[in-house]
Every structure is written in structure tokens, then in C-alpha cells.
Amino acid sequence: MSPSPRAKPAGSDFYTYLLDNAPDIVVGLGGRSRILVFNKSAERLTGRSAKEVLGKRWIDVFVPKRLRKRIYSAWGDAVQAATAGGWLVAGRGRSYA
């Protein structure tokens, strides 16, 4: 008998369950903007598998080659400003410092 799709596993599997069943995309970035987390919703939306994108830089995966230099520059500026200023813009345009 297979488990119910609503059954929630325990431990670290619980977090995998949450990510895989989230209705929204979840993409987590690590050092050098490499993709570390790519949930099932992200796979459905982008048409790319987690296996295909994990460990790669998000700009290299999702930005057309002709735009990458500009996006890398803008992304670098944004990351530097966020790191220095500790800002975050959340839903509905609210800013947190």
C-alpha cells in the first residue's frame, strides 16, 4: 500500500516534502550564485529538472547569452548592496533593513 500523498515524513525529509509540495517556486542560491535548491514547482514552471540546474549559476541557466554580461554586473551590484546594507524587499513592496 503506497502512502497517502498528504502523509508528511519526519526529519530532514519533512523539509524536502515541504519544498517539493510548495505551490510556488523555490530556488535557493549559494556562493557565486549557484543553484542549491530547485523545487518541483520550479521544474514545472521552467521545464528544467533539478538535476539539470543544480550547481550551475542561475544566470548561465536562465539568462540568454547575449544579456549575461549586463545581468552579471547588475546582480553583482545588487548582492554587494544587499550584503553591505542588509536590505530585503518582500511581498507588496515592503522593505526591511
Short mmCIF file of N, CA and C in Angstrom, two decimals:
data_model
loop_
_atom_site.label_atom_id
_atom_site.label_comp_id
_atom_site.label_asym_id
_atom_site.label_seq_id
_atom_site.Cartn_x
_atom_site.Cartn_y
_atom_site.Cartn_z
N MET A 1 0.84 -1.18 0.00
CA MET A 1 0.00 0.00 0.00
C MET A 1 0.89 1.24 0.00
N SER A 2 0.68 2.13 -0.94
CA SER A 2 1.50 3.34 -1.01
C SER A 2 0.99 4.38 -0.01
N PRO A 3 1.91 5.22 0.50
CA PRO A 3 1.50 6.24 1.46
C PRO A 3 0.62 7.28 0.81
N SER A 4 -0.22 7.90 1.61
CA SER A 4 -1.09 8.97 1.15
C SER A 4 -0.24 10.14 0.67
N PRO A 5 -0.66 10.83 -0.40
CA PRO A 5 0.12 11.97 -0.86
C PRO A 5 0.20 13.08 0.18
N ARG A 6 -0.70 13.05 1.16
CA ARG A 6 -0.69 14.05 2.21
C ARG A 6 0.14 13.63 3.42
N ALA A 7 0.64 12.41 3.43
CA ALA A 7 1.45 11.95 4.56
C ALA A 7 2.73 12.75 4.60
N LYS A 8 3.11 13.21 5.78
CA LYS A 8 4.29 14.06 5.93
C LYS A 8 5.40 13.27 6.62
N PRO A 9 6.53 13.09 5.95
CA PRO A 9 7.64 12.36 6.57
C PRO A 9 8.27 13.15 7.70
N ALA A 10 9.05 12.48 8.52
CA ALA A 10 9.71 13.12 9.66
C ALA A 10 11.13 13.52 9.30
N GLY A 11 11.74 14.35 10.14
CA GLY A 11 13.15 14.72 9.99
C GLY A 11 13.41 15.58 8.77
N SER A 12 14.62 15.43 8.22
CA SER A 12 15.02 16.27 7.08
C SER A 12 14.15 15.99 5.85
N ASP A 13 13.58 14.81 5.77
CA ASP A 13 12.67 14.50 4.67
C ASP A 13 11.44 15.41 4.70
N PHE A 14 11.10 15.92 5.88
CA PHE A 14 9.97 16.83 6.00
C PHE A 14 10.21 18.10 5.21
N TYR A 15 11.44 18.63 5.25
CA TYR A 15 11.76 19.84 4.52
C TYR A 15 11.73 19.58 3.01
N THR A 16 12.21 18.43 2.59
CA THR A 16 12.13 18.07 1.18
C THR A 16 10.67 17.97 0.76
N TYR A 17 9.85 17.38 1.60
CA TYR A 17 8.41 17.27 1.33
C TYR A 17 7.80 18.67 1.17
N LEU A 18 8.13 19.59 2.10
CA LEU A 18 7.58 20.94 2.03
C LEU A 18 7.99 21.64 0.73
N LEU A 19 9.26 21.55 0.40
CA LEU A 19 9.74 22.20 -0.82
C LEU A 19 9.10 21.60 -2.07
N ASP A 20 9.05 20.28 -2.13
CA ASP A 20 8.50 19.63 -3.32
C ASP A 20 7.01 19.83 -3.48
N ASN A 21 6.31 20.11 -2.39
CA ASN A 21 4.86 20.28 -2.46
C ASN A 21 4.42 21.73 -2.35
N ALA A 22 5.37 22.65 -2.30
CA ALA A 22 5.03 24.07 -2.27
C ALA A 22 4.40 24.47 -3.61
N PRO A 23 3.33 25.24 -3.58
CA PRO A 23 2.69 25.64 -4.83
C PRO A 23 3.50 26.69 -5.60
N ASP A 24 4.44 27.33 -4.93
CA ASP A 24 5.28 28.36 -5.55
C ASP A 24 6.66 27.83 -5.81
N ILE A 25 7.38 28.49 -6.71
CA ILE A 25 8.74 28.05 -6.98
C ILE A 25 9.64 28.41 -5.80
N VAL A 26 10.58 27.55 -5.54
CA VAL A 26 11.61 27.80 -4.53
C VAL A 26 12.94 27.51 -5.21
N VAL A 27 13.75 28.56 -5.32
CA VAL A 27 15.08 28.43 -5.88
C VAL A 27 16.03 29.04 -4.86
N GLY A 28 16.94 28.23 -4.36
CA GLY A 28 17.91 28.71 -3.38
C GLY A 28 19.27 28.83 -4.02
N LEU A 29 19.93 29.95 -3.73
CA LEU A 29 21.25 30.20 -4.31
C LEU A 29 22.31 30.15 -3.23
N GLY A 30 23.47 29.65 -3.62
CA GLY A 30 24.61 29.61 -2.72
C GLY A 30 25.70 30.53 -3.22
N GLY A 31 26.91 30.25 -2.80
CA GLY A 31 28.06 31.03 -3.21
C GLY A 31 28.19 31.10 -4.72
N ARG A 32 28.63 32.27 -5.20
CA ARG A 32 28.79 32.51 -6.63
C ARG A 32 27.48 32.32 -7.40
N SER A 33 26.36 32.48 -6.69
CA SER A 33 25.02 32.43 -7.29
C SER A 33 24.69 31.09 -7.93
N ARG A 34 25.24 30.03 -7.35
CA ARG A 34 24.94 28.68 -7.85
C ARG A 34 23.63 28.18 -7.25
N ILE A 35 22.87 27.46 -8.05
CA ILE A 35 21.57 26.95 -7.62
C ILE A 35 21.78 25.75 -6.71
N LEU A 36 21.26 25.86 -5.48
CA LEU A 36 21.38 24.79 -4.49
C LEU A 36 20.05 24.10 -4.22
N VAL A 37 18.96 24.80 -4.45
CA VAL A 37 17.61 24.28 -4.22
C VAL A 37 16.77 24.63 -5.44
N PHE A 38 16.02 23.65 -5.93
CA PHE A 38 15.17 23.85 -7.11
C PHE A 38 14.00 22.88 -6.94
N ASN A 39 12.86 23.40 -6.50
CA ASN A 39 11.75 22.50 -6.17
C ASN A 39 10.93 22.08 -7.40
N LYS A 40 9.96 21.23 -7.15
CA LYS A 40 9.13 20.67 -8.23
C LYS A 40 8.36 21.76 -8.98
N SER A 41 7.87 22.78 -8.26
CA SER A 41 7.17 23.88 -8.94
C SER A 41 8.11 24.62 -9.87
N ALA A 42 9.35 24.79 -9.47
CA ALA A 42 10.35 25.43 -10.34
C ALA A 42 10.58 24.58 -11.59
N GLU A 43 10.61 23.27 -11.40
CA GLU A 43 10.78 22.37 -12.55
C GLU A 43 9.61 22.53 -13.52
N ARG A 44 8.38 22.54 -12.97
CA ARG A 44 7.20 22.66 -13.83
C ARG A 44 7.18 24.00 -14.57
N LEU A 45 7.51 25.08 -13.87
CA LEU A 45 7.46 26.41 -14.46
C LEU A 45 8.52 26.60 -15.54
N THR A 46 9.72 26.11 -15.30
CA THR A 46 10.83 26.35 -16.22
C THR A 46 11.02 25.27 -17.27
N GLY A 47 10.48 24.09 -17.00
CA GLY A 47 10.69 22.97 -17.91
C GLY A 47 12.07 22.35 -17.77
N ARG A 48 12.79 22.71 -16.72
CA ARG A 48 14.12 22.15 -16.46
C ARG A 48 14.09 21.34 -15.18
N SER A 49 14.85 20.27 -15.16
CA SER A 49 14.89 19.42 -13.97
C SER A 49 15.90 19.95 -12.97
N ALA A 50 15.70 19.61 -11.71
CA ALA A 50 16.67 19.98 -10.68
C ALA A 50 18.04 19.41 -11.03
N LYS A 51 18.06 18.19 -11.49
CA LYS A 51 19.33 17.54 -11.85
C LYS A 51 20.08 18.36 -12.90
N GLU A 52 19.35 18.97 -13.80
CA GLU A 52 19.94 19.75 -14.89
C GLU A 52 20.52 21.08 -14.40
N VAL A 53 19.93 21.69 -13.36
CA VAL A 53 20.35 23.04 -12.98
C VAL A 53 21.14 23.13 -11.68
N LEU A 54 21.03 22.14 -10.81
CA LEU A 54 21.73 22.22 -9.52
C LEU A 54 23.23 22.36 -9.72
N GLY A 55 23.81 23.29 -8.96
CA GLY A 55 25.24 23.53 -9.03
C GLY A 55 25.67 24.52 -10.09
N LYS A 56 24.75 24.92 -10.96
CA LYS A 56 25.07 25.88 -12.01
C LYS A 56 24.66 27.29 -11.57
N ARG A 57 25.30 28.28 -12.15
CA ARG A 57 24.93 29.67 -11.86
C ARG A 57 23.59 29.97 -12.52
N TRP A 58 22.70 30.60 -11.76
CA TRP A 58 21.34 30.84 -12.27
C TRP A 58 21.37 31.70 -13.54
N ILE A 59 22.29 32.63 -13.62
CA ILE A 59 22.36 33.49 -14.81
C ILE A 59 22.72 32.67 -16.04
N ASP A 60 23.64 31.72 -15.89
CA ASP A 60 24.04 30.88 -17.02
C ASP A 60 22.90 29.98 -17.48
N VAL A 61 22.02 29.63 -16.57
CA VAL A 61 20.91 28.73 -16.90
C VAL A 61 19.72 29.48 -17.49
N PHE A 62 19.38 30.64 -16.92
CA PHE A 62 18.11 31.28 -17.25
C PHE A 62 18.19 32.58 -18.04
N VAL A 63 19.37 33.12 -18.23
CA VAL A 63 19.51 34.39 -18.96
C VAL A 63 20.12 34.12 -20.33
N PRO A 64 19.53 34.67 -21.38
CA PRO A 64 20.13 34.48 -22.71
C PRO A 64 21.58 34.97 -22.74
N LYS A 65 22.39 34.27 -23.49
CA LYS A 65 23.83 34.54 -23.53
C LYS A 65 24.13 36.01 -23.85
N ARG A 66 23.38 36.61 -24.74
CA ARG A 66 23.64 37.98 -25.15
C ARG A 66 23.43 38.99 -24.02
N LEU A 67 22.70 38.62 -22.97
CA LEU A 67 22.40 39.53 -21.85
C LEU A 67 23.20 39.24 -20.59
N ARG A 68 23.94 38.15 -20.58
CA ARG A 68 24.59 37.70 -19.35
C ARG A 68 25.57 38.70 -18.76
N LYS A 69 26.37 39.35 -19.58
CA LYS A 69 27.36 40.28 -19.05
C LYS A 69 26.67 41.40 -18.27
N ARG A 70 25.61 41.97 -18.84
CA ARG A 70 24.87 43.04 -18.15
C ARG A 70 24.21 42.53 -16.88
N ILE A 71 23.64 41.33 -16.95
CA ILE A 71 22.95 40.79 -15.77
C ILE A 71 23.95 40.43 -14.68
N TYR A 72 25.10 39.87 -15.05
CA TYR A 72 26.13 39.59 -14.05
C TYR A 72 26.55 40.87 -13.34
N SER A 73 26.71 41.95 -14.07
CA SER A 73 27.11 43.22 -13.48
C SER A 73 26.03 43.74 -12.52
N ALA A 74 24.79 43.74 -12.99
CA ALA A 74 23.68 44.22 -12.15
C ALA A 74 23.50 43.33 -10.92
N TRP A 75 23.61 42.02 -11.11
CA TRP A 75 23.45 41.09 -10.00
C TRP A 75 24.57 41.29 -8.97
N GLY A 76 25.79 41.47 -9.45
CA GLY A 76 26.91 41.71 -8.55
C GLY A 76 26.71 42.97 -7.72
N ASP A 77 26.22 44.04 -8.37
CA ASP A 77 25.94 45.28 -7.66
C ASP A 77 24.85 45.07 -6.61
N ALA A 78 23.80 44.32 -6.97
CA ALA A 78 22.70 44.08 -6.04
C ALA A 78 23.15 43.25 -4.85
N VAL A 79 23.93 42.22 -5.09
CA VAL A 79 24.41 41.37 -4.00
C VAL A 79 25.34 42.17 -3.08
N GLN A 80 26.19 42.99 -3.66
CA GLN A 80 27.10 43.80 -2.86
C GLN A 80 26.31 44.79 -2.00
N ALA A 81 25.31 45.43 -2.58
CA ALA A 81 24.49 46.38 -1.81
C ALA A 81 23.71 45.68 -0.72
N ALA A 82 23.16 44.51 -1.02
CA ALA A 82 22.39 43.76 -0.03
C ALA A 82 23.28 43.32 1.12
N THR A 83 24.47 42.88 0.79
CA THR A 83 25.40 42.42 1.81
C THR A 83 25.85 43.58 2.70
N ALA A 84 26.13 44.71 2.09
CA ALA A 84 26.59 45.88 2.85
C ALA A 84 25.46 46.51 3.65
N GLY A 85 24.27 46.58 3.05
CA GLY A 85 23.17 47.30 3.69
C GLY A 85 22.17 46.43 4.43
N GLY A 86 22.23 45.14 4.20
CA GLY A 86 21.30 44.23 4.87
C GLY A 86 19.84 44.48 4.54
N TRP A 87 19.53 44.72 3.28
CA TRP A 87 18.15 45.01 2.91
C TRP A 87 17.45 43.79 2.33
N LEU A 88 16.14 43.86 2.35
CA LEU A 88 15.30 42.83 1.77
C LEU A 88 13.99 43.48 1.35
N VAL A 89 13.54 43.20 0.14
CA VAL A 89 12.24 43.68 -0.29
C VAL A 89 11.34 42.46 -0.37
N ALA A 90 10.25 42.50 0.37
CA ALA A 90 9.34 41.36 0.44
C ALA A 90 8.05 41.68 -0.31
N GLY A 91 7.06 40.83 -0.14
CA GLY A 91 5.77 41.00 -0.78
C GLY A 91 5.16 42.37 -0.56
N ARG A 92 4.41 42.82 -1.55
CA ARG A 92 3.73 44.12 -1.51
C ARG A 92 4.71 45.29 -1.41
N GLY A 93 5.97 45.07 -1.82
CA GLY A 93 6.93 46.15 -1.87
C GLY A 93 7.47 46.62 -0.53
N ARG A 94 7.17 45.90 0.55
CA ARG A 94 7.69 46.31 1.86
C ARG A 94 9.19 46.08 1.90
N SER A 95 9.92 47.03 2.45
CA SER A 95 11.37 46.93 2.57
C SER A 95 11.76 46.73 4.02
N TYR A 96 12.80 45.94 4.22
CA TYR A 96 13.32 45.68 5.55
C TYR A 96 14.81 45.97 5.53
N ALA A 97 15.28 46.67 6.54
CA ALA A 97 16.72 46.97 6.60
C ALA A 97 17.33 46.29 7.80
#
